[in-house]
mmCIF file of C-alpha atoms and ligand atoms in Angstrom:
data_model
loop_
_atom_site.group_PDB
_atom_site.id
_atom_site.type_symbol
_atom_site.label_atom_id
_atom_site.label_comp_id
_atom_site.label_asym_id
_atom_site.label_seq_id
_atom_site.Cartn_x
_atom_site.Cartn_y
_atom_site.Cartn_z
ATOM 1 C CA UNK A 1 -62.087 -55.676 -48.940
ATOM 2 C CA UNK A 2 -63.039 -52.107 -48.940
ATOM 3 C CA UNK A 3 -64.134 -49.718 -51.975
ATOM 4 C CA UNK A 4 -61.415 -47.620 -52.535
ATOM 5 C CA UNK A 5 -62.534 -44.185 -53.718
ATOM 6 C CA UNK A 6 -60.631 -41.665 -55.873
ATOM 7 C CA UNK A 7 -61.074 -37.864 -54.354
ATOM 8 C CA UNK A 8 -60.210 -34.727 -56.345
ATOM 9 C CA UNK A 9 -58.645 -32.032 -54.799
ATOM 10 C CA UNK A 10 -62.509 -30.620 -54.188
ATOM 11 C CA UNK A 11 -62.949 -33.291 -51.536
ATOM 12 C CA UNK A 12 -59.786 -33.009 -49.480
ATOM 13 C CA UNK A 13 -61.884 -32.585 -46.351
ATOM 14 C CA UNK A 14 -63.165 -36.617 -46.995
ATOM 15 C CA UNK A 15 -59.292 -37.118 -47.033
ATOM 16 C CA UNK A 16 -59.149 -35.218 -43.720
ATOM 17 C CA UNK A 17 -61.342 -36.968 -41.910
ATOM 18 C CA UNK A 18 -60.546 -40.277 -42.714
ATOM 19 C CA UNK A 19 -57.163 -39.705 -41.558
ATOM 20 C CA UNK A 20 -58.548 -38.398 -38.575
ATOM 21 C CA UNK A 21 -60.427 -41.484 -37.732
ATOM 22 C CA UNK A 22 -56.957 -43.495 -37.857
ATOM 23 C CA UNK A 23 -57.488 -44.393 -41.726
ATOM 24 C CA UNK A 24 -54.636 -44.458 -44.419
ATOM 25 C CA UNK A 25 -55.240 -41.865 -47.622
ATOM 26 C CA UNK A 26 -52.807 -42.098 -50.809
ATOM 27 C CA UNK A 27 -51.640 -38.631 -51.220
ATOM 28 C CA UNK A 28 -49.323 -36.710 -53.734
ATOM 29 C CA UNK A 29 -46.173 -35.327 -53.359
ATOM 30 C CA UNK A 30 -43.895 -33.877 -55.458
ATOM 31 C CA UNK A 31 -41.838 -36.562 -55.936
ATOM 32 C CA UNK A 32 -44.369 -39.599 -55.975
ATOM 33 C CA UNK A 33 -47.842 -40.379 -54.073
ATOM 34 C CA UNK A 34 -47.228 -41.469 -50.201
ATOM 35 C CA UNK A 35 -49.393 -43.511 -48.579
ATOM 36 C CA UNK A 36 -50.733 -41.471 -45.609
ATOM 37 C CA UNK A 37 -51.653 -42.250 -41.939
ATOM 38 C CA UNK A 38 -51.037 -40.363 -38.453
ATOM 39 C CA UNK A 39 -47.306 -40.906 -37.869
ATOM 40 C CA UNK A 40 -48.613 -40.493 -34.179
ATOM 41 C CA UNK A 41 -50.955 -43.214 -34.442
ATOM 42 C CA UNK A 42 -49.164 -46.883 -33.950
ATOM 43 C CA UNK A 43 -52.705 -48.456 -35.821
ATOM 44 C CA UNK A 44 -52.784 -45.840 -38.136
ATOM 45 C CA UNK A 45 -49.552 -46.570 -39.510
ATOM 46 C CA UNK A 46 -49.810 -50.614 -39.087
ATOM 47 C CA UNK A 47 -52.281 -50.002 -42.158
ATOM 48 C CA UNK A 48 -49.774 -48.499 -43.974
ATOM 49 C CA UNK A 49 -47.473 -51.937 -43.732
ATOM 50 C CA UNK A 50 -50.505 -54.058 -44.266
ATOM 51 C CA UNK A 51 -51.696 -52.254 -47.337
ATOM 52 C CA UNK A 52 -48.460 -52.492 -48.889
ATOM 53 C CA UNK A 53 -47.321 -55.935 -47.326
ATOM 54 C CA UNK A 54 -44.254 -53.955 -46.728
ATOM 55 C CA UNK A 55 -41.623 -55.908 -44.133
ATOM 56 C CA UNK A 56 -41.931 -54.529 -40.421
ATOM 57 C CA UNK A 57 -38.298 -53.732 -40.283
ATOM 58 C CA UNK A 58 -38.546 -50.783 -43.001
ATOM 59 C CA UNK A 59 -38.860 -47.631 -41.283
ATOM 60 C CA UNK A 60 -41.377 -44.442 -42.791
ATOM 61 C CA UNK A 61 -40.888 -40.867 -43.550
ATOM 62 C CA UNK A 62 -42.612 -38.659 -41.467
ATOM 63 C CA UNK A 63 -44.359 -35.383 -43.311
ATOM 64 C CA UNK A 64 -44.227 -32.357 -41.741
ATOM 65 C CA UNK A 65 -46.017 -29.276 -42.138
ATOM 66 C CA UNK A 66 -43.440 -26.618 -41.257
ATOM 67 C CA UNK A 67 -39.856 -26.740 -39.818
ATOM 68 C CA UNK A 68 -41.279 -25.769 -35.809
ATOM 69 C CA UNK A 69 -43.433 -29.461 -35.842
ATOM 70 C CA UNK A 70 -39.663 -30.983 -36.405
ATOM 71 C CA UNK A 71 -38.261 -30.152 -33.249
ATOM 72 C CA UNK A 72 -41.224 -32.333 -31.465
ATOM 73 C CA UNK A 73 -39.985 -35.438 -33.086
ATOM 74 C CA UNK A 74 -36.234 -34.830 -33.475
ATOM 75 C CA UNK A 75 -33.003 -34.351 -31.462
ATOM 76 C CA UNK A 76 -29.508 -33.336 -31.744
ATOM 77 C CA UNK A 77 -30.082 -31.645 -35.121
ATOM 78 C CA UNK A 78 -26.718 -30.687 -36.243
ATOM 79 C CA UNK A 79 -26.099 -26.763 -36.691
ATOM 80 C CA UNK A 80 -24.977 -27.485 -41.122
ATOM 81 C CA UNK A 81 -28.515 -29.280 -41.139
ATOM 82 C CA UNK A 82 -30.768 -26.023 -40.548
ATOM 83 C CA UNK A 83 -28.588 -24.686 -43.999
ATOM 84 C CA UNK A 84 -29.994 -27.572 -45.668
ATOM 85 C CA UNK A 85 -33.332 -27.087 -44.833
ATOM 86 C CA UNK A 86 -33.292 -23.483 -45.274
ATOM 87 C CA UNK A 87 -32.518 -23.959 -49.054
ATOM 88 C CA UNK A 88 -34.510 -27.276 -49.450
ATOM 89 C CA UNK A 89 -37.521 -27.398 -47.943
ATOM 90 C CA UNK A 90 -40.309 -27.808 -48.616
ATOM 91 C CA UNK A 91 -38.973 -30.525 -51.089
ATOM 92 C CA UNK A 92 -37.649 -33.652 -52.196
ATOM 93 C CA UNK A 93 -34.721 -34.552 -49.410
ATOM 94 C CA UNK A 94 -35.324 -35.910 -46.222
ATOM 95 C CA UNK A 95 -33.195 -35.512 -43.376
ATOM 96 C CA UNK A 96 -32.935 -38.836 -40.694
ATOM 97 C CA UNK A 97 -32.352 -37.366 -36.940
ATOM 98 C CA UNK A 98 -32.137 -38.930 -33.520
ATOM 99 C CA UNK A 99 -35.717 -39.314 -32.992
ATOM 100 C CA UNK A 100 -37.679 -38.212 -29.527
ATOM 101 C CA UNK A 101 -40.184 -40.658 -27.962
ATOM 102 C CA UNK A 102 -43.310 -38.885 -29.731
ATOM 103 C CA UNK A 103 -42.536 -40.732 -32.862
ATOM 104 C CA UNK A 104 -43.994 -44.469 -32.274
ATOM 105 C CA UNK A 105 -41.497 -47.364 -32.585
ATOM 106 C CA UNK A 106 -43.515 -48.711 -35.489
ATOM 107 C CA UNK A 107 -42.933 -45.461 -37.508
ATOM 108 C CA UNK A 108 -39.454 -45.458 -37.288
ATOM 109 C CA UNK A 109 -39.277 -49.677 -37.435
ATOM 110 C CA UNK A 110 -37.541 -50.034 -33.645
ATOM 111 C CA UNK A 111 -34.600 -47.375 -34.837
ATOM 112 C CA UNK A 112 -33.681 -44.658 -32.942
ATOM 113 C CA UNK A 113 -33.676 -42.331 -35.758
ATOM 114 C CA UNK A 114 -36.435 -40.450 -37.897
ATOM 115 C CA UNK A 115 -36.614 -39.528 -41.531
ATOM 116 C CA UNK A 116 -38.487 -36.118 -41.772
ATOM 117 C CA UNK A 117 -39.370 -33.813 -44.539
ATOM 118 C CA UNK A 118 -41.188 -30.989 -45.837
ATOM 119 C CA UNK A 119 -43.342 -31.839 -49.355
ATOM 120 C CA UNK A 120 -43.555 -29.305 -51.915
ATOM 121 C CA UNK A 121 -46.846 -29.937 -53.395
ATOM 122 C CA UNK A 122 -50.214 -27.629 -52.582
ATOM 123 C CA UNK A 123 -52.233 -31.258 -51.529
ATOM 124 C CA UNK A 124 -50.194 -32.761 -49.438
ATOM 125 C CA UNK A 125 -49.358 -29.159 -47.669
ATOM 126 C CA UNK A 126 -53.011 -28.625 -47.062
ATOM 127 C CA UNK A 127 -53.830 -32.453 -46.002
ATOM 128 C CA UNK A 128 -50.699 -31.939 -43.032
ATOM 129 C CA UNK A 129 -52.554 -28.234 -42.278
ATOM 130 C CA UNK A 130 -56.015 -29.327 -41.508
ATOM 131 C CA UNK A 131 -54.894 -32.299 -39.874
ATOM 132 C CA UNK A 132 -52.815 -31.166 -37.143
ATOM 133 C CA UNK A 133 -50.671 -34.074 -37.278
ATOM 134 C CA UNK A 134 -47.626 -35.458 -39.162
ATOM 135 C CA UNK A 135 -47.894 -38.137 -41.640
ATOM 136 C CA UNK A 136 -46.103 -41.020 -41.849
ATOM 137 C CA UNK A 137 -45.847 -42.384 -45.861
ATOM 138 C CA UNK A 138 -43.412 -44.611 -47.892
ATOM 139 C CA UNK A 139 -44.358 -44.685 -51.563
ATOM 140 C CA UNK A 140 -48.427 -45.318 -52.093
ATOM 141 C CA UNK A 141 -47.132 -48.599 -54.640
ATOM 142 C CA UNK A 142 -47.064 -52.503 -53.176
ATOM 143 C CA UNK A 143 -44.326 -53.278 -52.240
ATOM 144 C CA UNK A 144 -41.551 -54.086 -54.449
ATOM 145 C CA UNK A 145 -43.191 -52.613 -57.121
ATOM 146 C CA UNK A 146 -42.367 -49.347 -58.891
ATOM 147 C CA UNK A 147 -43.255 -46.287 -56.955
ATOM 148 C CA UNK A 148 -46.621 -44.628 -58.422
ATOM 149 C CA UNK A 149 -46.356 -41.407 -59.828
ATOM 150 C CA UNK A 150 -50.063 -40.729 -61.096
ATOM 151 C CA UNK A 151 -53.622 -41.844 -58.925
ATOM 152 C CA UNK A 152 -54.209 -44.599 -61.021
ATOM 153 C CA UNK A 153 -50.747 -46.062 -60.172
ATOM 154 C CA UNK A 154 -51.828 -46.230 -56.829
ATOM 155 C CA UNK A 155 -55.585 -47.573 -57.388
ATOM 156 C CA UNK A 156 -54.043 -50.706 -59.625
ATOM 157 C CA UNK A 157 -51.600 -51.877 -56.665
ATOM 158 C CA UNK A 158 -53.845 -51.056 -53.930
ATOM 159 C CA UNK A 159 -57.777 -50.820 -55.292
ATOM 160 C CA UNK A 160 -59.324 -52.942 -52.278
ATOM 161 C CA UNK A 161 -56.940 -52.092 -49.563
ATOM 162 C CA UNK A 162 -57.498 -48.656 -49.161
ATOM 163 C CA UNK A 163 -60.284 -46.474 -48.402
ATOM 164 C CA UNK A 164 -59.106 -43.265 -50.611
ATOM 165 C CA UNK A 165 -56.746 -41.976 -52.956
ATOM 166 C CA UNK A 166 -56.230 -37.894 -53.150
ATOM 167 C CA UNK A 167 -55.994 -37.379 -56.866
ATOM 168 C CA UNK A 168 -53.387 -34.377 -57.745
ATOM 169 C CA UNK A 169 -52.418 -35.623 -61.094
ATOM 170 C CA UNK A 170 -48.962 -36.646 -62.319
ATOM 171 C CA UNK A 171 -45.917 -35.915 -60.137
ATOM 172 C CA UNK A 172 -43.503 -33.402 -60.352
ATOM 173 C CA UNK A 173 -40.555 -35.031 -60.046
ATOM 174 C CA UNK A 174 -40.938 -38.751 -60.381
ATOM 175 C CA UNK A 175 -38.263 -40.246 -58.069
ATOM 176 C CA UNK A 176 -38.788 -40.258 -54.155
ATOM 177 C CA UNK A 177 -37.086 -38.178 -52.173
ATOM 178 C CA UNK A 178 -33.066 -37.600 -51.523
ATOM 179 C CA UNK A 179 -31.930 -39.263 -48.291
ATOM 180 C CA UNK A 180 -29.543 -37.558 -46.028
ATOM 181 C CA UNK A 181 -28.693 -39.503 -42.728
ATOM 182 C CA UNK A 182 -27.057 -36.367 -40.548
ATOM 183 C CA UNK A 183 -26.591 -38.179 -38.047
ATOM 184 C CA UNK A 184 -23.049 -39.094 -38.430
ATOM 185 C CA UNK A 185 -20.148 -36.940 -39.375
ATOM 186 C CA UNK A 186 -20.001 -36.090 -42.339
ATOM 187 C CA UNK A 187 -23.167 -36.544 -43.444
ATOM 188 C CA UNK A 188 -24.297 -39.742 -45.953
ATOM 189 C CA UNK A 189 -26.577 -39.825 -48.531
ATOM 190 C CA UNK A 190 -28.351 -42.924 -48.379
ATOM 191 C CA UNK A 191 -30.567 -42.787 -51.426
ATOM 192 C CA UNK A 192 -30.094 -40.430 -54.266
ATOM 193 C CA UNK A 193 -32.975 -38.390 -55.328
ATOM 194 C CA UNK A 194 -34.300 -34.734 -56.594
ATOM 195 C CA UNK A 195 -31.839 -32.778 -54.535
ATOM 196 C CA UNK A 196 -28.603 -34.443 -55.853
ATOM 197 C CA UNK A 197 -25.583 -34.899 -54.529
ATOM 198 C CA UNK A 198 -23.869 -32.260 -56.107
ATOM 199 C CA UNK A 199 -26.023 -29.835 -54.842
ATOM 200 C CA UNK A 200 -25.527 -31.072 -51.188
ATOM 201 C CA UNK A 201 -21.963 -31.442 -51.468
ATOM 202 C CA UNK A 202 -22.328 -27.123 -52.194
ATOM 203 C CA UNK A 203 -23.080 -27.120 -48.276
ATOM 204 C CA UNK A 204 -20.165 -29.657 -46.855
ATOM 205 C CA UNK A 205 -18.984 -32.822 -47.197
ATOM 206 C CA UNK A 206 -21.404 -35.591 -47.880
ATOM 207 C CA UNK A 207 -19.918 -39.347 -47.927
ATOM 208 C CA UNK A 208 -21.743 -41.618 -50.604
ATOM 209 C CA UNK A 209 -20.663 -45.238 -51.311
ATOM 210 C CA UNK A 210 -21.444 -45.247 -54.773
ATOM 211 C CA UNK A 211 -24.014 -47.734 -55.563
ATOM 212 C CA UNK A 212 -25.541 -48.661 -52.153
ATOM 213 C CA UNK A 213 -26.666 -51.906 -53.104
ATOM 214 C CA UNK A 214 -23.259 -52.912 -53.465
ATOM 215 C CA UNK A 215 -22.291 -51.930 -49.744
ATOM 216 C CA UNK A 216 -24.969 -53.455 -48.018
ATOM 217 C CA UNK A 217 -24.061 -55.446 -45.211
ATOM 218 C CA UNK A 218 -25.764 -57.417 -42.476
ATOM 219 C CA UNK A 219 -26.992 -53.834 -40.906
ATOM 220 C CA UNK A 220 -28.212 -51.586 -43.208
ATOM 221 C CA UNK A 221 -28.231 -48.036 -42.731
ATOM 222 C CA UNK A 222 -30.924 -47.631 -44.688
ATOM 223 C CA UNK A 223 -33.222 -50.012 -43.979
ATOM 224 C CA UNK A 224 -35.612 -49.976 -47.258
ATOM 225 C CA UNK A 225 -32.584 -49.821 -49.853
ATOM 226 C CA UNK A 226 -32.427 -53.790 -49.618
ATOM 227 C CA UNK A 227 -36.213 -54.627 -50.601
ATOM 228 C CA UNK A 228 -36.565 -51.993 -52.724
ATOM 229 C CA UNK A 229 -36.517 -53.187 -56.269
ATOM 230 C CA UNK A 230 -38.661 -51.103 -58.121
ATOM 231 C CA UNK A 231 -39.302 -53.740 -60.693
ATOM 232 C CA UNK A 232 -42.015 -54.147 -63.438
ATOM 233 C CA UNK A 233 -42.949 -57.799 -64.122
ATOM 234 C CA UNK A 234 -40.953 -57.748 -67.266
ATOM 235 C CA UNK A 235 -37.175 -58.641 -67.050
ATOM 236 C CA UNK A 236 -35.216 -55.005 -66.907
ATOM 237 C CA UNK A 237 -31.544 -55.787 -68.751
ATOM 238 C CA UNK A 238 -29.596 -52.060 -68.484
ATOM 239 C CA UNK A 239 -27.059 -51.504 -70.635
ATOM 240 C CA UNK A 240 -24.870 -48.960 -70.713
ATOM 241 C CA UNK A 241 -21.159 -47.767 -73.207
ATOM 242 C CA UNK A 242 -21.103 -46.579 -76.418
ATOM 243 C CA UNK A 243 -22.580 -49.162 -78.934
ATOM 244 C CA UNK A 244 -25.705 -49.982 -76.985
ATOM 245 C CA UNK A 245 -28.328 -50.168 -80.551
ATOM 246 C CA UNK A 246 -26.009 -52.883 -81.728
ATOM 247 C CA UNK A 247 -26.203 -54.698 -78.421
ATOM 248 C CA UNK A 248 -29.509 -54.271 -77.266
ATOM 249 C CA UNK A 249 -30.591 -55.626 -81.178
ATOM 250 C CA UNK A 250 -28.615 -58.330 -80.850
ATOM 251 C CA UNK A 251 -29.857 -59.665 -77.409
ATOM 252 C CA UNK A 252 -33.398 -58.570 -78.384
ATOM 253 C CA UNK A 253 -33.729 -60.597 -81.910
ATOM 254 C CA UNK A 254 -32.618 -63.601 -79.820
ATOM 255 C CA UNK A 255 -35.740 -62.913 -76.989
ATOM 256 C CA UNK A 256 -37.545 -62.683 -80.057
ATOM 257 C CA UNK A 257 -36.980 -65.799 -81.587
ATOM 258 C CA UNK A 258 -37.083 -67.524 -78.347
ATOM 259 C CA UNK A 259 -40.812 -66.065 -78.204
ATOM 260 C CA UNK A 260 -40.477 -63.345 -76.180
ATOM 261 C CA UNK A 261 -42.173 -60.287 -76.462
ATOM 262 C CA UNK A 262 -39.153 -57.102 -76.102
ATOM 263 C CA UNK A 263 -39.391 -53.446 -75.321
ATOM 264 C CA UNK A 264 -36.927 -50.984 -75.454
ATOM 265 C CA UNK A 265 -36.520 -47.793 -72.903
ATOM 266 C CA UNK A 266 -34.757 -45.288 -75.491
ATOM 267 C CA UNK A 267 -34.581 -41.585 -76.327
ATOM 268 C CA UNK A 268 -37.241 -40.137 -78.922
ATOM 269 C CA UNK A 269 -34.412 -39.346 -81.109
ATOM 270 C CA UNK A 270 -32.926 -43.095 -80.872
ATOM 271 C CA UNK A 271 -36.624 -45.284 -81.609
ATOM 272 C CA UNK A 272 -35.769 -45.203 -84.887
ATOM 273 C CA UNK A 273 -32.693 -47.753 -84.607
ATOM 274 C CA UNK A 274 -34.902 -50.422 -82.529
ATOM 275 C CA UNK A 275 -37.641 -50.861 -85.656
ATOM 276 C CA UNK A 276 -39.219 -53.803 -84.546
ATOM 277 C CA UNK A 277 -39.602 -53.915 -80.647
ATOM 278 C CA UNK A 278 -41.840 -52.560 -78.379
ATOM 279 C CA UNK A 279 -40.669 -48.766 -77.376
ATOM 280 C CA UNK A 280 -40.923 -46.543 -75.013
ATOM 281 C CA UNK A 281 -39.536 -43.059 -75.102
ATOM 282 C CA UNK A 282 -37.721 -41.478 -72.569
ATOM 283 C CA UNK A 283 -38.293 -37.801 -73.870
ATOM 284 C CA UNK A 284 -36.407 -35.810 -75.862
ATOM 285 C CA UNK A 285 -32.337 -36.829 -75.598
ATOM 286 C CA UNK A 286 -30.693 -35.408 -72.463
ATOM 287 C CA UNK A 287 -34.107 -33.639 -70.818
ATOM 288 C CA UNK A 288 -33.441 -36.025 -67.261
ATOM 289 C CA UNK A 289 -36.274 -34.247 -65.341
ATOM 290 C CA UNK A 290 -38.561 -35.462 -68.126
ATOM 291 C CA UNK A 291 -37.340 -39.002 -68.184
ATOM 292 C CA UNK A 292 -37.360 -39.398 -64.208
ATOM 293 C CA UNK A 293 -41.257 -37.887 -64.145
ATOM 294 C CA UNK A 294 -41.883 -40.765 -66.520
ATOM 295 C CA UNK A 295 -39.500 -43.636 -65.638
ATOM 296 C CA UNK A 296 -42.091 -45.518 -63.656
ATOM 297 C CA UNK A 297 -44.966 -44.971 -66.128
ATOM 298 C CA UNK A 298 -42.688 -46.582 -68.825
ATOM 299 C CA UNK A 299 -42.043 -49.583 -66.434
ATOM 300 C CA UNK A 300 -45.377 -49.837 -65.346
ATOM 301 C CA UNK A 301 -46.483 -49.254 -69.363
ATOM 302 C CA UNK A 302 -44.053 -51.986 -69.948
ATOM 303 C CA UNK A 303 -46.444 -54.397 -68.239
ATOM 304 C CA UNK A 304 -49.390 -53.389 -69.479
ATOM 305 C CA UNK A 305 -48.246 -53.535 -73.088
ATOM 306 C CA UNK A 306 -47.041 -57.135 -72.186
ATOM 307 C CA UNK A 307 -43.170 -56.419 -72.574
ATOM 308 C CA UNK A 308 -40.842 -59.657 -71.273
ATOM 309 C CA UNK A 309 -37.949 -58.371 -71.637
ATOM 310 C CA UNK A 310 -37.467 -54.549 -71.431
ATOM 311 C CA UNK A 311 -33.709 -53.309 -72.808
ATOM 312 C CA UNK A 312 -32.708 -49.684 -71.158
ATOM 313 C CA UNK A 313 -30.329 -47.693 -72.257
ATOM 314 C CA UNK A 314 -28.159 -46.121 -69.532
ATOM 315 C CA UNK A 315 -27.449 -42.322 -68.760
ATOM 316 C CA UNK A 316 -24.607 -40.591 -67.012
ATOM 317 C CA UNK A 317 -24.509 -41.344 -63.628
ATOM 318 C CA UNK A 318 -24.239 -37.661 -62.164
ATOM 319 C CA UNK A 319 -26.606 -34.670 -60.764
ATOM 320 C CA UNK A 320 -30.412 -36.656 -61.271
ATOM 321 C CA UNK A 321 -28.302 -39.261 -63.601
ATOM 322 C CA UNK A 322 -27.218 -40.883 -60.310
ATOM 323 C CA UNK A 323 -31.067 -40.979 -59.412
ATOM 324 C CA UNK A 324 -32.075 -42.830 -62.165
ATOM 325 C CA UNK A 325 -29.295 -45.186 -62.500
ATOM 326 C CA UNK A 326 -29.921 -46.240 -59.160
ATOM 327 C CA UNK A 327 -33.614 -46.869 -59.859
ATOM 328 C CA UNK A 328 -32.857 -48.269 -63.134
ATOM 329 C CA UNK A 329 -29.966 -50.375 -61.095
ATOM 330 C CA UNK A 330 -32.638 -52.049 -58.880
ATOM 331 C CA UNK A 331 -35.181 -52.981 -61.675
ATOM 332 C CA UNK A 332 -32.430 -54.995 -63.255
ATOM 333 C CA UNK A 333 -31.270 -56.612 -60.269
ATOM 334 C CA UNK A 334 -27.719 -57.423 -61.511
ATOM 335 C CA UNK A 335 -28.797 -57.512 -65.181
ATOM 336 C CA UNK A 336 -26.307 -54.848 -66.535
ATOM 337 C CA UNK A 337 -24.721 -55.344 -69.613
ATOM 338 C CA UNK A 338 -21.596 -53.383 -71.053
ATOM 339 C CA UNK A 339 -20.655 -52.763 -74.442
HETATM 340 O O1 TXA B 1 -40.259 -39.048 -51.952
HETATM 341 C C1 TXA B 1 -40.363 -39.843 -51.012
HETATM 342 O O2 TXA B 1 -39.463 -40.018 -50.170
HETATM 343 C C2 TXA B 1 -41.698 -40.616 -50.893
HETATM 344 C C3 TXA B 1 -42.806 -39.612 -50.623
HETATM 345 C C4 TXA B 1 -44.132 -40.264 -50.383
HETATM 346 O O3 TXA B 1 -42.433 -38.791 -49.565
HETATM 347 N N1 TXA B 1 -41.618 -41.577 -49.841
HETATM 348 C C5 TXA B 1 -40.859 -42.705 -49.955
HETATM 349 O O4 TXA B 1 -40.949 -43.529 -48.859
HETATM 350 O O5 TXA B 1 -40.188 -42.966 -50.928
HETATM 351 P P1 TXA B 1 -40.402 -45.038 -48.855
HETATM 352 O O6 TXA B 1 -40.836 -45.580 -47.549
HETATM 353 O O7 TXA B 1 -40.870 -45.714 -50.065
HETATM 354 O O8 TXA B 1 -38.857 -44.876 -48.832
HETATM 355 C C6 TXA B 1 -38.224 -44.344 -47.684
HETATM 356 C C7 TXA B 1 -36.778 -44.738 -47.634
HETATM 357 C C8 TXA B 1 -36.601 -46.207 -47.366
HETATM 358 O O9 TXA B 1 -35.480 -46.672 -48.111
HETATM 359 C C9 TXA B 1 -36.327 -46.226 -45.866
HETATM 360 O O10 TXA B 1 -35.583 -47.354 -45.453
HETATM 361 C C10 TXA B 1 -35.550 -44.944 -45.677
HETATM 362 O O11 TXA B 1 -36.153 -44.024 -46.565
HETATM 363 N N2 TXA B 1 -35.695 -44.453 -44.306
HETATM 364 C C11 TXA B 1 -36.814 -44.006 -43.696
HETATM 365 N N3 TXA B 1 -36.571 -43.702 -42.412
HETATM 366 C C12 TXA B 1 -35.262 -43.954 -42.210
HETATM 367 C C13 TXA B 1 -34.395 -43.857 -41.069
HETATM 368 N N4 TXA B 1 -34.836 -43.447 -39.883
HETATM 369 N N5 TXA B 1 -33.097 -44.212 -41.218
HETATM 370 C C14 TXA B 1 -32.637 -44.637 -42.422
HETATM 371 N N6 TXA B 1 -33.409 -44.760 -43.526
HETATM 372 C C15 TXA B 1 -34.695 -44.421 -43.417
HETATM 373 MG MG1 MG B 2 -40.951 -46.971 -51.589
#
């Protein structure tokens, strides 16, 4: 057990060196906080998958500075892929390339590809600048768990495990990162994120399954998309058409009377019609960015406020819609219910 220490921005040089003695740091981005090592450092990085119990065969992203420190670790980077990250780095979408020896087998979990990107926030930029090296990081949460969006996230899945936690507030965006394998023609998007699909799609053709958990198969491409469940404790039912209040009432006064305690995941403008159960407001009606910065508070709030059964109402499943929904997908595991 080690005394895990929260660092403001002040002390980024403790973060430093701990990294540079092989140590893992939680770190923000501007999607969610990563959980930091050396991505060139094969014990460095078995931290990471101890700290988070996370399964061997669930490769990392690695963090990169600046686009020169990519061609190091990459190969056969198709010519539409330098358009990409032209217009989206630094920032939420990581690209997966063949992968050169430099990258350790453990980072990339035995594949022969890499997923690389650029952050866009002023911590994590500085952290990859005085270190020298690339960081590998999946989301700082344990895993299975809803990624962490805010420091204390972090400290109450991994207080104990870790020696440090970079504290740069709340995160900008919320969800992790798009992911963009371009390693096969067209390119797939393998997890929906910040940089939507639409806006790829403005570059070339980009093949997406619709919901990838339904197209999994023996061999994922993705790796991560089949333990990933983002779940609270509480029991996530989505529910999605037109007459949801009705619905979501319904089921809810029948948790109730059976005991348990219910929570609703509803617009601001919308509490009103759920009078009795626990709620939690997704913002105002429509704002997505401000419902995907908070969407893993509210599940995590959901928890702490000792919700059992937590009813969400759906949104459209397009531009950062299809980011959520996919989330929200996953924390329901299969509990969707249509009206
Ligand atoms: O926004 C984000 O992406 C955050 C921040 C910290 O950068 N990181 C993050 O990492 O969400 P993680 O490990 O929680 O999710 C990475 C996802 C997993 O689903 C993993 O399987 C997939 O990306 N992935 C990583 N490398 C891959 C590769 N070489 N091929 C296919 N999928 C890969
Ligand atoms: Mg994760």
């Amino acid at each position: 057990m080690v005394i895990t220490r929260i660092l403001t921005s002040n002390e980024l040089d403790e973060a430093v060196r701990l990294l540079e003695s092989g140590e893992v740091v939680a770190f923000p981005t501007e999607t969610v906080y990563g959980l930091g090592a050396n991505a060139l450092n094969s014990k460095a990085v078995a931290k990471i998958f101890e700290a988070k119990g996370r399964p061997g065969d669930n490769p990392l992203i690695v963090h990169c500075a600046n686009q020169n420190q990519i061609f190091e670790f990459t190969r056969e980077i198709p010519q539409e892929a330098f358009k990409l990250m032209e217009r989206f780095w630094p920032g939420p979408l990581t690209l997966v390339f063949k992968r050169t020896d430099r990258i350790p087998k453990i980072v990339s979990a035995g594949l022969d590809t890499v997923g690389i990107r650029i952050p866009d926030h002023p911590l994590a930029l500085r952290l990859l600048d005085k270190t020298g090296f690339p960081l590998a990081a999946p989301s700082a949460n344990l895993s299975g768990k809803p990624s962490p969006t805010r420091a204390e996230h972090v400290y109450s899945d991994l207080d104990g495990k870790i020696p440090a936690i970079l504290d740069g507030g709340p995160t900008g965006w919320g969800l992790e990162s798009t992911v963009l394998d371009c390693t096969v023609s067209p390119f797939r998007l393998l997890r929906p994120g910040g940089v939507t699909l639409e806006e790829l799609r403005g570059f070339g053709k980009i093949q997406f399954a619709g919901d990838i958990l339904e197209e999994m198969t023996d061999a994922p491409r993705s790796p991560g998309m089949k333990y990933e469940h983002y779940a609270p404790e509480a029991k996530v039912h989505l529910v999605l058409g037109e007459n949801t209040p009705a619905k979501i009432k319904k089921l809810g006064e029948d948790y109730v009377r059976a005991g348990n305690k219910v929570g609703v995941m509803t617009w601001e403008e919308r509490k009103h019609l759920y009078g009795d159960f626990t709620i939690l407001s997704m913002g105002s009606m429509g704002d997505l960015n401000r419902f995907a910065v908070n969407l893993y508070h509210l599940l995590r709030e959901a928890d702490r406020l000792g919700v059992q059964q937590l009813f969400v109402e759906g949104v459209k499943d397009d531009h950062l819609g299809l980011a959520i929904m996919n989330r929200l997908r996953k924390a329901a595991n299969n509990r969707i219910i249509k009206t």
